[in-house]
């Protein structure tokens, strides 16, 4: 459908990704293992009961880990925009709390969200069940809440599309 998400089946994904060892990786799956092999590494993930599996890798990410209740949160953001991380993490925890209270519990033990680099800005504002992208910039004044709005909106798709498999 041209103007909305679509119905889709939930699946189980077992994924192994081989990439350069200096790259940081984020995915919609639960991390299982990492095996180094010279200049490369293979990272394995498992994702259960999600609509689609997505991942990203780039050597320029700063990685932030946080937690809300029993949900492990990972944020990948360009190193030179790391000062935006607090805003992003606060907004996703707000969204988790709000939807947990008003819709129902978040059913997965993890979520990953990515604030893409400027060269990949076209990937900002996209959702997959347990991975989504946000959008900030190098300078966002504290009174302008656009990054938070994108984060809350895209995370909401974990419920409406991801969980219900329909908009």
JSON list of C-alpha atoms in Angstrom, two decimals:
[
{"chain": "A", "resi": 1, "resn": "UNK", "atom": "CA", "xyz": [0.00, 0.00, 0.00]},
{"chain": "A", "resi": 2, "resn": "UNK", "atom": "CA", "xyz": [1.49, 3.29, -1.08]},
{"chain": "A", "resi": 3, "resn": "UNK", "atom": "CA", "xyz": [0.72, 5.34, 2.03]},
{"chain": "A", "resi": 4, "resn": "UNK", "atom": "CA", "xyz": [1.06, 2.95, 4.98]},
{"chain": "A", "resi": 5, "resn": "UNK", "atom": "CA", "xyz": [2.91, -0.02, 6.36]},
{"chain": "A", "resi": 6, "resn": "UNK", "atom": "CA", "xyz": [1.78, -3.48, 5.38]},
{"chain": "A", "resi": 7, "resn": "UNK", "atom": "CA", "xyz": [0.76, -6.79, 6.90]},
{"chain": "A", "resi": 8, "resn": "UNK", "atom": "CA", "xyz": [3.59, -9.23, 7.33]},
{"chain": "A", "resi": 9, "resn": "UNK", "atom": "CA", "xyz": [4.32, -12.53, 9.04]},
{"chain": "A", "resi": 10, "resn": "UNK", "atom": "CA", "xyz": [6.59, -12.83, 12.04]},
{"chain": "A", "resi": 11, "resn": "UNK", "atom": "CA", "xyz": [9.68, -14.98, 11.65]},
{"chain": "A", "resi": 12, "resn": "UNK", "atom": "CA", "xyz": [12.75, -16.27, 13.45]},
{"chain": "A", "resi": 13, "resn": "UNK", "atom": "CA", "xyz": [16.13, -15.17, 12.12]},
{"chain": "A", "resi": 14, "resn": "UNK", "atom": "CA", "xyz": [19.54, -16.75, 12.73]},
{"chain": "A", "resi": 15, "resn": "UNK", "atom": "CA", "xyz": [22.08, -14.40, 11.17]},
{"chain": "A", "resi": 16, "resn": "UNK", "atom": "CA", "xyz": [25.89, -14.44, 10.90]},
{"chain": "A", "resi": 17, "resn": "UNK", "atom": "CA", "xyz": [27.52, -11.27, 9.58]},
{"chain": "A", "resi": 18, "resn": "UNK", "atom": "CA", "xyz": [31.21, -11.13, 8.57]},
{"chain": "A", "resi": 19, "resn": "UNK", "atom": "CA", "xyz": [32.64, -7.63, 8.47]},
{"chain": "A", "resi": 20, "resn": "UNK", "atom": "CA", "xyz": [35.87, -5.68, 9.04]},
{"chain": "A", "resi": 21, "resn": "UNK", "atom": "CA", "xyz": [36.99, -5.96, 12.66]},
{"chain": "A", "resi": 22, "resn": "UNK", "atom": "CA", "xyz": [37.05, -2.17, 13.17]},
{"chain": "A", "resi": 23, "resn": "UNK", "atom": "CA", "xyz": [33.32, -1.78, 12.43]},
{"chain": "A", "resi": 24, "resn": "UNK", "atom": "CA", "xyz": [30.69, -1.35, 15.13]},
{"chain": "A", "resi": 25, "resn": "UNK", "atom": "CA", "xyz": [27.54, -3.31, 14.38]},
{"chain": "A", "resi": 26, "resn": "UNK", "atom": "CA", "xyz": [23.96, -3.01, 15.51]},
{"chain": "A", "resi": 27, "resn": "UNK", "atom": "CA", "xyz": [21.10, -5.30, 14.67]},
{"chain": "A", "resi": 28, "resn": "UNK", "atom": "CA", "xyz": [17.52, -6.17, 15.43]},
{"chain": "A", "resi": 29, "resn": "UNK", "atom": "CA", "xyz": [18.64, -9.49, 16.90]},
{"chain": "A", "resi": 30, "resn": "UNK", "atom": "CA", "xyz": [20.01, -10.66, 20.22]},
{"chain": "A", "resi": 31, "resn": "UNK", "atom": "CA", "xyz": [23.81, -10.83, 20.19]},
{"chain": "A", "resi": 32, "resn": "UNK", "atom": "CA", "xyz": [25.00, -14.44, 20.49]},
{"chain": "A", "resi": 33, "resn": "UNK", "atom": "CA", "xyz": [28.71, -14.44, 19.70]},
{"chain": "A", "resi": 34, "resn": "UNK", "atom": "CA", "xyz": [31.64, -12.78, 17.98]},
{"chain": "A", "resi": 35, "resn": "UNK", "atom": "CA", "xyz": [34.57, -14.60, 16.41]},
{"chain": "A", "resi": 36, "resn": "UNK", "atom": "CA", "xyz": [37.70, -12.74, 15.31]},
{"chain": "A", "resi": 37, "resn": "UNK", "atom": "CA", "xyz": [39.54, -13.83, 12.17]},
{"chain": "A", "resi": 38, "resn": "UNK", "atom": "CA", "xyz": [42.43, -11.48, 11.35]},
{"chain": "A", "resi": 39, "resn": "UNK", "atom": "CA", "xyz": [41.11, -8.23, 9.92]},
{"chain": "A", "resi": 40, "resn": "UNK", "atom": "CA", "xyz": [37.54, -9.55, 10.03]},
{"chain": "A", "resi": 41, "resn": "UNK", "atom": "CA", "xyz": [35.04, -10.74, 12.59]},
{"chain": "A", "resi": 42, "resn": "UNK", "atom": "CA", "xyz": [31.85, -12.77, 12.36]},
{"chain": "A", "resi": 43, "resn": "UNK", "atom": "CA", "xyz": [29.02, -11.71, 14.63]},
{"chain": "A", "resi": 44, "resn": "UNK", "atom": "CA", "xyz": [25.96, -13.92, 15.16]},
{"chain": "A", "resi": 45, "resn": "UNK", "atom": "CA", "xyz": [22.47, -12.86, 16.17]},
{"chain": "A", "resi": 46, "resn": "UNK", "atom": "CA", "xyz": [19.10, -14.47, 16.73]},
{"chain": "A", "resi": 47, "resn": "UNK", "atom": "CA", "xyz": [15.81, -12.64, 16.46]},
{"chain": "A", "resi": 48, "resn": "UNK", "atom": "CA", "xyz": [12.49, -14.25, 17.31]},
{"chain": "A", "resi": 49, "resn": "UNK", "atom": "CA", "xyz": [8.98, -13.21, 16.40]},
{"chain": "A", "resi": 50, "resn": "UNK", "atom": "CA", "xyz": [9.88, -10.11, 14.43]},
{"chain": "A", "resi": 51, "resn": "UNK", "atom": "CA", "xyz": [8.66, -8.98, 11.02]},
{"chain": "A", "resi": 52, "resn": "UNK", "atom": "CA", "xyz": [12.03, -8.29, 9.43]},
{"chain": "A", "resi": 53, "resn": "UNK", "atom": "CA", "xyz": [15.70, -8.36, 10.37]},
{"chain": "A", "resi": 54, "resn": "UNK", "atom": "CA", "xyz": [17.86, -5.27, 9.88]},
{"chain": "A", "resi": 55, "resn": "UNK", "atom": "CA", "xyz": [21.45, -4.38, 10.75]},
{"chain": "A", "resi": 56, "resn": "UNK", "atom": "CA", "xyz": [24.03, -1.65, 10.28]},
{"chain": "A", "resi": 57, "resn": "UNK", "atom": "CA", "xyz": [27.82, -1.46, 10.51]},
{"chain": "A", "resi": 58, "resn": "UNK", "atom": "CA", "xyz": [30.25, 1.45, 10.39]},
{"chain": "A", "resi": 59, "resn": "UNK", "atom": "CA", "xyz": [33.62, 2.22, 12.02]},
{"chain": "A", "resi": 60, "resn": "UNK", "atom": "CA", "xyz": [32.53, 5.75, 13.03]},
{"chain": "A", "resi": 61, "resn": "UNK", "atom": "CA", "xyz": [29.81, 4.83, 15.53]},
{"chain": "A", "resi": 62, "resn": "UNK", "atom": "CA", "xyz": [29.97, 5.56, 19.23]},
{"chain": "A", "resi": 63, "resn": "UNK", "atom": "CA", "xyz": [28.06, 2.87, 21.12]},
{"chain": "A", "resi": 64, "resn": "UNK", "atom": "CA", "xyz": [25.89, 3.66, 24.13]},
{"chain": "A", "resi": 65, "resn": "UNK", "atom": "CA", "xyz": [24.17, 0.99, 26.19]},
{"chain": "A", "resi": 66, "resn": "UNK", "atom": "CA", "xyz": [21.34, 1.62, 28.61]},
{"chain": "A", "resi": 67, "resn": "UNK", "atom": "CA", "xyz": [18.46, -0.25, 30.16]},
{"chain": "A", "resi": 68, "resn": "UNK", "atom": "CA", "xyz": [14.75, 0.31, 30.81]},
{"chain": "A", "resi": 69, "resn": "UNK", "atom": "CA", "xyz": [13.17, -2.31, 33.06]},
{"chain": "A", "resi": 70, "resn": "UNK", "atom": "CA", "xyz": [14.32, -5.60, 31.45]},
{"chain": "A", "resi": 71, "resn": "UNK", "atom": "CA", "xyz": [14.96, -4.10, 28.00]},
{"chain": "A", "resi": 72, "resn": "UNK", "atom": "CA", "xyz": [18.59, -3.66, 26.91]},
{"chain": "A", "resi": 73, "resn": "UNK", "atom": "CA", "xyz": [18.95, -0.53, 24.79]},
{"chain": "A", "resi": 74, "resn": "UNK", "atom": "CA", "xyz": [21.78, 0.09, 22.33]},
{"chain": "A", "resi": 75, "resn": "UNK", "atom": "CA", "xyz": [22.28, 3.43, 20.58]},
{"chain": "A", "resi": 76, "resn": "UNK", "atom": "CA", "xyz": [24.71, 3.82, 17.68]},
{"chain": "A", "resi": 77, "resn": "UNK", "atom": "CA", "xyz": [25.53, 7.44, 16.85]},
{"chain": "A", "resi": 78, "resn": "UNK", "atom": "CA", "xyz": [28.40, 9.12, 15.00]},
{"chain": "A", "resi": 79, "resn": "UNK", "atom": "CA", "xyz": [31.27, 9.76, 17.40]},
{"chain": "A", "resi": 80, "resn": "UNK", "atom": "CA", "xyz": [31.24, 13.47, 16.61]},
{"chain": "A", "resi": 81, "resn": "UNK", "atom": "CA", "xyz": [27.55, 13.69, 17.64]},
{"chain": "A", "resi": 82, "resn": "UNK", "atom": "CA", "xyz": [27.92, 11.69, 20.86]},
{"chain": "A", "resi": 83, "resn": "UNK", "atom": "CA", "xyz": [26.72, 14.69, 22.89]},
{"chain": "A", "resi": 84, "resn": "UNK", "atom": "CA", "xyz": [23.23, 14.00, 21.44]},
{"chain": "A", "resi": 85, "resn": "UNK", "atom": "CA", "xyz": [23.14, 10.51, 23.04]},
{"chain": "A", "resi": 86, "resn": "UNK", "atom": "CA", "xyz": [21.54, 11.57, 26.32]},
{"chain": "A", "resi": 87, "resn": "UNK", "atom": "CA", "xyz": [18.61, 13.17, 24.52]},
{"chain": "A", "resi": 88, "resn": "UNK", "atom": "CA", "xyz": [18.11, 10.12, 22.34]},
{"chain": "A", "resi": 89, "resn": "UNK", "atom": "CA", "xyz": [18.25, 7.64, 25.23]},
{"chain": "A", "resi": 90, "resn": "UNK", "atom": "CA", "xyz": [15.88, 9.72, 27.35]},
{"chain": "A", "resi": 91, "resn": "UNK", "atom": "CA", "xyz": [13.35, 9.89, 24.53]},
{"chain": "A", "resi": 92, "resn": "UNK", "atom": "CA", "xyz": [13.36, 6.15, 23.81]},
{"chain": "A", "resi": 93, "resn": "UNK", "atom": "CA", "xyz": [12.88, 5.38, 27.52]},
{"chain": "A", "resi": 94, "resn": "UNK", "atom": "CA", "xyz": [9.98, 7.83, 27.56]},
{"chain": "A", "resi": 95, "resn": "UNK", "atom": "CA", "xyz": [8.45, 6.02, 24.57]},
{"chain": "A", "resi": 96, "resn": "UNK", "atom": "CA", "xyz": [8.92, 2.62, 26.25]},
{"chain": "A", "resi": 97, "resn": "UNK", "atom": "CA", "xyz": [7.22, 3.89, 29.41]},
{"chain": "A", "resi": 98, "resn": "UNK", "atom": "CA", "xyz": [4.37, 5.56, 27.57]},
{"chain": "A", "resi": 99, "resn": "UNK", "atom": "CA", "xyz": [3.54, 2.61, 25.33]},
{"chain": "A", "resi": 100, "resn": "UNK", "atom": "CA", "xyz": [3.99, 0.10, 28.16]},
{"chain": "A", "resi": 101, "resn": "UNK", "atom": "CA", "xyz": [1.42, 2.05, 30.22]},
{"chain": "A", "resi": 102, "resn": "UNK", "atom": "CA", "xyz": [-1.04, 2.86, 27.44]},
{"chain": "A", "resi": 103, "resn": "UNK", "atom": "CA", "xyz": [-0.78, -0.04, 24.99]},
{"chain": "A", "resi": 104, "resn": "UNK", "atom": "CA", "xyz": [1.01, -2.97, 26.62]},
{"chain": "A", "resi": 105, "resn": "UNK", "atom": "CA", "xyz": [4.43, -4.32, 27.51]},
{"chain": "A", "resi": 106, "resn": "UNK", "atom": "CA", "xyz": [7.30, -4.25, 25.04]},
{"chain": "A", "resi": 107, "resn": "UNK", "atom": "CA", "xyz": [7.75, -7.98, 24.30]},
{"chain": "A", "resi": 108, "resn": "UNK", "atom": "CA", "xyz": [11.41, -8.14, 23.29]},
{"chain": "A", "resi": 109, "resn": "UNK", "atom": "CA", "xyz": [14.41, -8.05, 25.64]},
{"chain": "A", "resi": 110, "resn": "UNK", "atom": "CA", "xyz": [16.33, -5.55, 23.51]},
{"chain": "A", "resi": 111, "resn": "UNK", "atom": "CA", "xyz": [16.14, -2.70, 21.06]},
{"chain": "A", "resi": 112, "resn": "UNK", "atom": "CA", "xyz": [18.76, -1.00, 18.93]},
{"chain": "A", "resi": 113, "resn": "UNK", "atom": "CA", "xyz": [18.45, 2.43, 17.44]},
{"chain": "A", "resi": 114, "resn": "UNK", "atom": "CA", "xyz": [20.77, 4.24, 15.11]},
{"chain": "A", "resi": 115, "resn": "UNK", "atom": "CA", "xyz": [21.38, 7.90, 14.48]},
{"chain": "A", "resi": 116, "resn": "UNK", "atom": "CA", "xyz": [23.02, 7.66, 11.05]},
{"chain": "A", "resi": 117, "resn": "UNK", "atom": "CA", "xyz": [25.98, 9.75, 9.92]},
{"chain": "A", "resi": 118, "resn": "UNK", "atom": "CA", "xyz": [25.40, 12.72, 7.61]},
{"chain": "A", "resi": 119, "resn": "UNK", "atom": "CA", "xyz": [26.43, 10.68, 4.57]},
{"chain": "A", "resi": 120, "resn": "UNK", "atom": "CA", "xyz": [23.68, 8.18, 5.45]},
{"chain": "A", "resi": 121, "resn": "UNK", "atom": "CA", "xyz": [21.06, 10.74, 6.51]},
{"chain": "A", "resi": 122, "resn": "UNK", "atom": "CA", "xyz": [18.58, 9.28, 4.03]},
{"chain": "A", "resi": 123, "resn": "UNK", "atom": "CA", "xyz": [18.40, 6.24, 6.31]},
{"chain": "A", "resi": 124, "resn": "UNK", "atom": "CA", "xyz": [17.16, 8.38, 9.22]},
{"chain": "A", "resi": 125, "resn": "UNK", "atom": "CA", "xyz": [13.56, 7.87, 10.27]},
{"chain": "A", "resi": 126, "resn": "UNK", "atom": "CA", "xyz": [13.11, 4.20, 9.38]},
{"chain": "A", "resi": 127, "resn": "UNK", "atom": "CA", "xyz": [11.71, 1.37, 11.43]},
{"chain": "A", "resi": 128, "resn": "UNK", "atom": "CA", "xyz": [12.15, -2.36, 11.78]},
{"chain": "A", "resi": 129, "resn": "UNK", "atom": "CA", "xyz": [10.72, -4.35, 14.64]},
{"chain": "A", "resi": 130, "resn": "UNK", "atom": "CA", "xyz": [13.64, -4.18, 17.10]},
{"chain": "A", "resi": 131, "resn": "UNK", "atom": "CA", "xyz": [15.87, -1.73, 15.23]},
{"chain": "A", "resi": 132, "resn": "UNK", "atom": "CA", "xyz": [15.00, 1.75, 14.07]},
{"chain": "A", "resi": 133, "resn": "UNK", "atom": "CA", "xyz": [16.79, 4.87, 12.93]},
{"chain": "A", "resi": 134, "resn": "UNK", "atom": "CA", "xyz": [16.44, 8.37, 14.30]},
{"chain": "A", "resi": 135, "resn": "UNK", "atom": "CA", "xyz": [17.82, 11.66, 13.05]},
{"chain": "A", "resi": 136, "resn": "UNK", "atom": "CA", "xyz": [19.84, 14.36, 14.73]},
{"chain": "A", "resi": 137, "resn": "UNK", "atom": "CA", "xyz": [22.45, 16.78, 13.48]},
{"chain": "A", "resi": 138, "resn": "UNK", "atom": "CA", "xyz": [25.73, 18.21, 14.70]},
{"chain": "A", "resi": 139, "resn": "UNK", "atom": "CA", "xyz": [24.01, 21.02, 16.53]},
{"chain": "A", "resi": 140, "resn": "UNK", "atom": "CA", "xyz": [20.46, 20.75, 17.81]},
{"chain": "A", "resi": 141, "resn": "UNK", "atom": "CA", "xyz": [19.52, 23.40, 20.36]},
{"chain": "A", "resi": 142, "resn": "UNK", "atom": "CA", "xyz": [17.96, 22.04, 23.56]},
{"chain": "A", "resi": 143, "resn": "UNK", "atom": "CA", "xyz": [14.60, 23.70, 22.82]},
{"chain": "A", "resi": 144, "resn": "UNK", "atom": "CA", "xyz": [14.27, 21.98, 19.41]},
{"chain": "A", "resi": 145, "resn": "UNK", "atom": "CA", "xyz": [13.01, 18.44, 20.01]},
{"chain": "A", "resi": 146, "resn": "UNK", "atom": "CA", "xyz": [13.12, 17.08, 16.47]},
{"chain": "A", "resi": 147, "resn": "UNK", "atom": "CA", "xyz": [15.53, 14.21, 17.28]},
{"chain": "A", "resi": 148, "resn": "UNK", "atom": "CA", "xyz": [13.30, 13.15, 20.17]},
{"chain": "A", "resi": 149, "resn": "UNK", "atom": "CA", "xyz": [10.19, 13.34, 18.00]},
{"chain": "A", "resi": 150, "resn": "UNK", "atom": "CA", "xyz": [11.77, 11.12, 15.35]},
{"chain": "A", "resi": 151, "resn": "UNK", "atom": "CA", "xyz": [12.95, 8.64, 18.00]},
{"chain": "A", "resi": 152, "resn": "UNK", "atom": "CA", "xyz": [9.54, 8.36, 19.67]},
{"chain": "A", "resi": 153, "resn": "UNK", "atom": "CA", "xyz": [7.75, 8.08, 16.32]},
{"chain": "A", "resi": 154, "resn": "UNK", "atom": "CA", "xyz": [10.04, 5.41, 14.87]},
{"chain": "A", "resi": 155, "resn": "UNK", "atom": "CA", "xyz": [10.08, 3.41, 18.10]},
{"chain": "A", "resi": 156, "resn": "UNK", "atom": "CA", "xyz": [6.27, 3.46, 18.04]},
{"chain": "A", "resi": 157, "resn": "UNK", "atom": "CA", "xyz": [6.43, 1.29, 14.92]},
{"chain": "A", "resi": 158, "resn": "UNK", "atom": "CA", "xyz": [7.68, -1.55, 17.12]},
{"chain": "A", "resi": 159, "resn": "UNK", "atom": "CA", "xyz": [4.07, -1.65, 18.31]},
{"chain": "A", "resi": 160, "resn": "UNK", "atom": "CA", "xyz": [2.15, -0.54, 15.26]},
{"chain": "A", "resi": 161, "resn": "UNK", "atom": "CA", "xyz": [3.52, -2.56, 12.45]},
{"chain": "A", "resi": 162, "resn": "UNK", "atom": "CA", "xyz": [6.12, -4.60, 14.35]},
{"chain": "A", "resi": 163, "resn": "UNK", "atom": "CA", "xyz": [3.96, -6.14, 17.05]},
{"chain": "A", "resi": 164, "resn": "UNK", "atom": "CA", "xyz": [0.57, -6.06, 15.34]},
{"chain": "A", "resi": 165, "resn": "UNK", "atom": "CA", "xyz": [2.02, -6.60, 11.83]},
{"chain": "A", "resi": 166, "resn": "UNK", "atom": "CA", "xyz": [-0.34, -3.94, 10.56]},
{"chain": "A", "resi": 167, "resn": "UNK", "atom": "CA", "xyz": [-0.67, -0.18, 10.77]}
]
